[in-house]
């Protein structure tokens, strides 16, 4: 299996458990690895024969902007489900980071792996 990836995608969303967190949107950072077979695209050199990472990134940005979750776990799971359903990837690994959530740490977050990695 080949992997198409996106690193440090910035998404703006309303997220947080505490009232002070819910007063304004926050920037979260997202890393995504998608399982794919890129051989058809390498043979044709055609974007239609591969996972379009620009389309994936734009869809995630739009989804996160419209989302109102309390937990990064919830947002991460919803994004993972969306990507698997809409883009047909058989496997993904998603890392969602929330900078500044814990003052003593640069960032906190989650890693979700879904689907089958062949």
Coordinates of N, CA, C and O in Angstrom, one line a residue:
X1 N 0.8 -1.2 0.0 CA 0.0 0.0 0.0 C 0.9 1.2 0.0 O 1.9 1.3 0.7
X2 N 0.5 2.2 -0.8 CA 1.2 3.5 -0.9 C 0.5 4.4 0.1 O -0.6 4.2 0.5
X3 N 1.2 5.5 0.5 CA 0.6 6.4 1.4 C 0.7 7.8 0.8 O 1.7 8.3 0.4
X4 N -0.4 8.5 0.8 CA -0.5 9.9 0.5 C -0.7 10.7 1.8 O -1.5 10.3 2.6
X5 N 0.1 11.7 2.0 CA 0.0 12.4 3.3 C -0.2 13.9 3.2 O 0.2 14.5 2.2
X6 N -0.7 14.4 4.3 CA -0.8 15.9 4.5 C -0.3 16.1 5.9 O -0.6 15.5 6.8
X7 N 0.6 17.1 6.0 CA 1.2 17.5 7.3 C 0.9 18.9 7.7 O 0.9 19.8 6.8
X8 N 0.7 19.1 8.9 CA 0.4 20.4 9.5 C -0.7 21.2 8.9 O -0.6 22.4 8.7
X9 N -1.8 20.5 8.5 CA -2.9 21.2 8.0 C -3.6 22.0 9.1 O -3.9 21.5 10.2
X10 N -3.7 23.3 8.9 CA -4.3 24.2 9.9 C -5.8 24.2 9.7 O -6.3 24.6 8.6
X11 N -6.6 23.9 10.7 CA -8.0 24.0 10.7 C -8.5 24.9 11.8 O -8.0 24.8 12.9
X12 N -9.5 25.7 11.5 CA -10.1 26.6 12.5 C -11.4 26.0 12.9 O -12.2 25.6 12.0
X13 N -11.7 25.9 14.2 CA -12.9 25.3 14.7 C -13.2 25.8 16.1 O -12.4 26.3 16.8
X14 N -14.5 25.6 16.4 CA -14.9 25.9 17.8 C -14.8 24.6 18.6 O -15.4 23.6 18.2
X15 N -13.9 24.5 19.6 CA -13.7 23.3 20.3 C -13.3 23.6 21.7 O -12.7 24.7 22.0
X16 N -13.6 22.8 22.6 CA -13.2 22.9 24.0 C -14.3 22.5 25.0 O -15.5 22.6 24.6
X17 N -13.9 22.2 26.1 CA -14.9 21.8 27.2 C -15.2 22.9 28.1 O -16.3 23.1 28.6
X18 N -14.2 23.8 28.3 CA -14.4 24.9 29.3 C -15.0 26.1 28.6 O -14.7 26.4 27.5
X19 N -15.8 26.9 29.4 CA -16.4 28.1 28.8 C -15.4 29.0 28.1 O -15.7 29.6 27.1
X20 N -14.3 29.3 28.7 CA -13.3 30.2 28.1 C -12.8 29.7 26.8 O -12.4 30.5 25.9
X21 N -12.8 28.4 26.6 CA -12.4 27.8 25.3 C -13.4 28.0 24.2 O -13.1 28.0 23.0
X22 N -14.7 28.1 24.6 CA -15.8 28.2 23.7 C -16.1 29.6 23.2 O -17.1 29.8 22.5
X23 N -15.3 30.6 23.6 CA -15.6 31.9 23.3 C -15.1 32.3 21.9 O -15.5 33.3 21.3
X24 N -14.1 31.6 21.4 CA -13.6 31.9 20.0 C -13.0 30.6 19.4 O -12.7 29.6 20.1
X25 N -12.9 30.7 18.1 CA -12.4 29.6 17.3 C -10.9 29.4 17.6 O -10.2 30.3 17.9
X26 N -10.4 28.2 17.5 CA -9.0 27.8 17.7 C -8.4 27.2 16.5 O -9.2 26.6 15.7
X27 N -7.1 27.3 16.4 CA -6.4 26.6 15.3 C -5.9 25.3 15.8 O -5.2 25.2 16.8
X28 N -6.3 24.2 15.1 CA -5.8 22.9 15.4 C -4.9 22.5 14.2 O -5.0 23.0 13.1
X29 N -4.0 21.6 14.5 CA -3.1 21.1 13.5 C -3.4 19.6 13.2 O -3.6 18.8 14.1
X30 N -3.4 19.3 11.9 CA -3.8 17.9 11.6 C -2.8 17.3 10.6 O -2.3 18.0 9.7
X31 N -2.4 16.1 10.9 CA -1.6 15.3 10.0 C -2.5 14.1 9.5 O -3.2 13.5 10.3
X32 N -2.4 13.8 8.3 CA -3.2 12.7 7.7 C -2.3 11.8 6.8 O -1.6 12.4 6.0
X33 N -2.5 10.5 7.0 CA -1.9 9.6 6.1 C -3.0 8.7 5.5 O -3.8 8.2 6.3
X34 N -3.1 8.6 4.2 CA -4.1 7.9 3.5 C -3.5 6.7 2.7 O -2.6 6.9 1.9
X35 N -4.1 5.5 3.0 CA -3.7 4.4 2.1 C -4.2 4.5 0.7 O -5.3 5.0 0.6
X36 N -3.4 4.2 -0.2 CA -3.8 4.3 -1.6 C -2.9 3.4 -2.5 O -1.8 3.0 -2.1
X37 N -3.4 3.2 -3.7 CA -2.6 2.5 -4.7 C -2.3 3.6 -5.7 O -3.2 4.0 -6.5
X38 N -1.1 4.1 -5.8 CA -0.8 5.2 -6.7 C -0.4 4.8 -8.1 O -0.1 5.6 -8.9
X39 N -0.3 3.5 -8.3 CA 0.2 3.0 -9.6 C -0.6 3.4 -10.7 O -0.1 3.8 -11.8
X40 N -2.0 3.4 -10.6 CA -2.7 3.9 -11.8 C -2.4 5.4 -12.2 O -2.2 5.7 -13.3
X41 N -2.2 6.2 -11.2 CA -1.8 7.6 -11.4 C -0.4 7.7 -12.0 O -0.2 8.6 -12.9
X42 N 0.5 6.9 -11.6 CA 1.9 6.9 -12.1 C 1.9 6.5 -13.6 O 2.7 7.0 -14.3
X43 N 0.9 5.6 -14.0 CA 0.9 5.2 -15.3 C 0.3 6.2 -16.3 O 0.7 6.4 -17.4
X44 N -0.7 7.0 -15.7 CA -1.4 7.9 -16.6 C -1.0 9.4 -16.4 O -1.3 10.2 -17.2
X45 N -0.4 9.6 -15.2 CA 0.0 11.0 -14.8 C -1.2 11.9 -14.7 O -1.2 13.1 -15.1
X46 N -2.3 11.3 -14.3 CA -3.6 12.0 -14.3 C -4.1 12.1 -12.8 O -4.2 11.1 -12.1
X47 N -4.5 13.3 -12.4 CA -5.0 13.5 -11.1 C -6.3 12.7 -10.7 O -6.5 12.2 -9.6
X48 N -7.1 12.4 -11.8 CA -8.3 11.6 -11.5 C -8.0 10.2 -11.1 O -8.9 9.5 -10.6
X49 N -6.8 9.7 -11.3 CA -6.4 8.3 -10.9 C -5.8 8.2 -9.6 O -5.2 7.1 -9.3
X50 N -5.9 9.2 -8.8 CA -5.2 9.1 -7.4 C -6.1 9.9 -6.4 O -7.1 10.5 -6.8
X51 N -5.8 9.8 -5.2 CA -6.5 10.6 -4.1 C -6.0 12.1 -4.3 O -4.8 12.3 -4.2
X52 N -6.9 13.0 -4.4 CA -6.5 14.4 -4.6 C -6.3 15.0 -3.2 O -7.3 15.3 -2.6
X53 N -5.1 15.2 -2.8 CA -4.9 15.7 -1.5 C -5.4 17.1 -1.3 O -5.7 17.5 -0.2
X54 N -5.4 17.9 -2.4 CA -6.0 19.3 -2.3 C -7.5 19.2 -1.9 O -8.0 19.9 -1.1
X55 N -8.2 18.3 -2.6 CA -9.6 18.1 -2.3 C -9.9 17.6 -0.9 O -10.8 18.1 -0.2
X56 N -9.0 16.7 -0.5 CA -9.2 16.1 0.9 C -8.9 17.3 1.9 O -9.7 17.4 2.8
X57 N -7.9 18.0 1.7 CA -7.6 19.1 2.7 C -8.7 20.1 2.7 O -9.1 20.6 3.8
X58 N -9.2 20.5 1.6 CA -10.2 21.6 1.5 C -11.5 21.0 2.2 O -12.2 21.8 2.9
X59 N -11.8 19.8 2.0 CA -13.0 19.2 2.6 C -12.9 19.2 4.1 O -13.8 19.5 4.9
X60 N -11.7 18.8 4.6 CA -11.5 18.8 6.1 C -11.5 20.2 6.7 O -12.2 20.4 7.7
X61 N -11.0 21.2 6.0 CA -11.0 22.6 6.4 C -12.4 23.1 6.6 O -12.8 23.6 7.6
X62 N -13.2 22.8 5.5 CA -14.6 23.2 5.5 C -15.4 22.5 6.6 O -16.2 23.1 7.3
X63 N -15.2 21.2 6.8 CA -15.9 20.4 7.8 C -15.6 20.9 9.2 O -16.5 21.2 10.0
X64 N -14.3 21.1 9.5 CA -13.9 21.6 10.8 C -14.4 23.0 11.1 O -14.9 23.3 12.2
X65 N -14.5 23.8 10.1 CA -15.0 25.2 10.3 C -16.5 25.2 10.7 O -17.0 26.0 11.5
X66 N -17.2 24.2 10.2 CA -18.7 24.1 10.5 C -19.0 23.3 11.7 O -20.1 23.3 12.2
X67 N -18.0 22.6 12.3 CA -18.1 21.7 13.4 C -18.1 22.5 14.7 O -17.5 23.5 14.8
X68 N -18.8 21.9 15.7 CA -18.9 22.5 17.0 C -18.8 21.3 18.0 O -19.8 20.8 18.4
X69 N -17.5 20.9 18.3 CA -17.3 19.8 19.2 C -16.7 20.2 20.4 O -16.0 21.2 20.5
X70 N -16.9 19.5 21.5 CA -16.2 19.8 22.8 C -14.9 19.1 22.8 O -13.9 19.6 23.4
X71 N -14.7 17.9 22.3 CA -13.5 17.1 22.4 C -12.8 16.9 21.1 O -13.4 16.8 20.0
X72 N -11.4 16.9 21.1 CA -10.7 16.7 19.9 C -10.9 15.2 19.5 O -10.9 14.9 18.3
X73 N -11.2 14.3 20.4 CA -11.5 13.0 20.1 C -12.8 12.9 19.1 O -12.8 12.2 18.2
X74 N -13.8 13.7 19.5 CA -15.0 13.7 18.6 C -14.7 14.3 17.3 O -15.1 13.7 16.2
X75 N -14.0 15.4 17.2 CA -13.7 16.0 15.9 C -12.8 15.1 15.1 O -13.1 14.9 13.9
X76 N -11.8 14.5 15.7 CA -11.0 13.5 15.0 C -11.7 12.4 14.4 O -11.5 12.0 13.2
X77 N -12.6 11.8 15.2 CA -13.4 10.6 14.7 C -14.3 11.0 13.6 O -14.4 10.3 12.6
X78 N -14.9 12.2 13.7 CA -15.8 12.7 12.6 C -15.0 12.9 11.3 O -15.5 12.6 10.2
X79 N -13.8 13.5 11.4 CA -13.0 13.8 10.2 C -12.6 12.4 9.6 O -12.6 12.3 8.4
X80 N -12.2 11.5 10.4 CA -11.7 10.2 9.9 C -12.9 9.5 9.2 O -12.7 9.0 8.1
X81 N -14.1 9.5 9.7 CA -15.2 8.9 9.1 C -15.5 9.6 7.8 O -15.8 8.9 6.8
X82 N -15.5 10.9 7.8 CA -15.8 11.7 6.6 C -14.8 11.3 5.4 O -15.2 11.1 4.3
X83 N -13.5 11.3 5.8 CA -12.5 11.0 4.7 C -12.6 9.6 4.2 O -12.6 9.4 3.0
X84 N -12.9 8.6 5.1 CA -13.0 7.2 4.6 C -14.3 7.1 3.7 O -14.2 6.5 2.7
X85 N -15.4 7.7 4.1 CA -16.6 7.7 3.3 C -16.5 8.4 2.0 O -16.9 7.9 0.9
X86 N -16.1 9.6 2.0 CA -16.1 10.5 0.8 C -15.0 10.3 -0.2 O -15.1 10.5 -1.3
X87 N -13.8 9.8 0.3 CA -12.7 9.6 -0.6 C -12.3 8.2 -0.8 O -11.4 7.9 -1.6
X88 N -12.9 7.3 -0.1 CA -12.7 5.9 -0.4 C -11.4 5.3 -0.1 O -11.0 4.3 -0.6
X89 N -10.7 5.9 0.8 CA -9.4 5.4 1.2 C -9.6 4.1 2.1 O -10.5 4.1 2.9
X90 N -8.9 3.1 1.9 CA -9.1 1.9 2.7 C -8.5 2.0 4.1 O -8.9 1.2 5.0
X91 N -7.6 2.9 4.3 CA -6.9 3.1 5.6 C -6.5 4.5 5.8 O -6.2 5.2 4.9
X92 N -6.5 5.0 7.1 CA -6.0 6.3 7.4 C -5.4 6.3 8.8 O -5.8 5.5 9.6
X93 N -4.5 7.2 8.9 CA -4.0 7.6 10.3 C -4.1 9.1 10.4 O -3.5 9.8 9.5
X94 N -4.8 9.5 11.4 CA -5.0 11.0 11.6 C -4.5 11.4 12.9 O -4.8 10.7 13.9
X95 N -3.7 12.4 12.9 CA -3.2 13.0 14.1 C -3.8 14.4 14.2 O -3.6 15.2 13.3
X96 N -4.4 14.7 15.3 CA -5.0 16.0 15.6 C -4.4 16.6 16.8 O -4.5 16.0 17.9
X97 N -3.8 17.8 16.7 CA -3.1 18.4 17.8 C -3.8 19.7 18.1 O -4.2 20.5 17.3
X98 N -3.8 20.0 19.4 CA -4.4 21.2 20.0 C -3.3 22.0 20.7 O -3.0 21.7 21.9
X99 N -2.6 22.9 20.0 CA -1.5 23.6 20.7 C -2.1 24.5 21.8 O -3.1 25.1 21.8
X100 N -1.3 24.6 22.9 CA -1.6 25.5 24.0 C -2.7 25.0 25.0 O -3.1 25.7 25.9
X101 N -3.2 23.8 24.8 CA -4.3 23.3 25.6 C -3.8 23.1 27.0 O -4.6 23.2 28.0
X102 N -2.6 22.6 27.2 CA -2.0 22.4 28.5 C -0.8 23.3 28.5 O 0.2 23.2 27.7
X103 N -0.8 24.3 29.5 CA 0.3 25.3 29.5 C 1.7 24.7 29.5 O 2.6 25.3 29.0
X104 N 1.9 23.6 30.2 CA 3.2 23.0 30.3 C 3.7 22.2 29.1 O 4.8 21.7 29.1
X105 N 2.8 22.1 28.1 CA 3.1 21.3 26.9 C 2.9 22.1 25.7 O 2.0 23.0 25.6
X106 N 3.7 21.8 24.7 CA 3.6 22.6 23.4 C 2.2 22.3 22.8 O 1.6 23.1 22.2
X107 N 1.8 21.0 22.8 CA 0.5 20.6 22.2 C 0.1 19.3 22.8 O 0.9 18.5 23.3
X108 N -1.2 19.0 22.7 CA -1.8 17.7 23.1 C -2.6 17.3 21.9 O -2.9 18.1 21.0
X109 N -3.0 16.0 21.9 CA -3.9 15.6 20.8 C -4.1 14.1 20.8 O -3.9 13.4 21.8
X110 N -4.6 13.6 19.7 CA -4.9 12.2 19.5 C -4.4 11.7 18.2 O -4.1 12.5 17.3
X111 N -4.3 10.4 18.1 CA -3.9 9.7 16.9 C -5.0 8.6 16.7 O -5.3 7.8 17.6
X112 N -5.6 8.7 15.5 CA -6.7 7.7 15.2 C -6.2 6.9 14.0 O -5.8 7.5 13.0
X113 N -6.4 5.6 14.0 CA -6.1 4.8 12.8 C -7.3 4.0 12.5 O -7.9 3.3 13.4
X114 N -7.8 4.1 11.3 CA -9.0 3.4 10.9 C -8.8 2.6 9.6 O -8.0 3.1 8.8
X115 N -9.6 1.6 9.4 CA -9.5 0.8 8.1 C -8.5 -0.2 8.2 O -7.9 -0.5 9.2
X116 N -8.2 -0.8 7.0 CA -7.2 -1.9 6.9 C -6.0 -1.5 6.1 O -6.1 -1.0 5.0
X117 N -4.9 -1.7 6.7 CA -3.6 -1.3 6.0 C -3.1 -2.6 5.4 O -2.7 -3.5 6.2
X118 N -3.0 -2.7 4.2 CA -2.5 -3.9 3.5 C -1.0 -3.8 3.2 O -0.5 -2.9 2.9

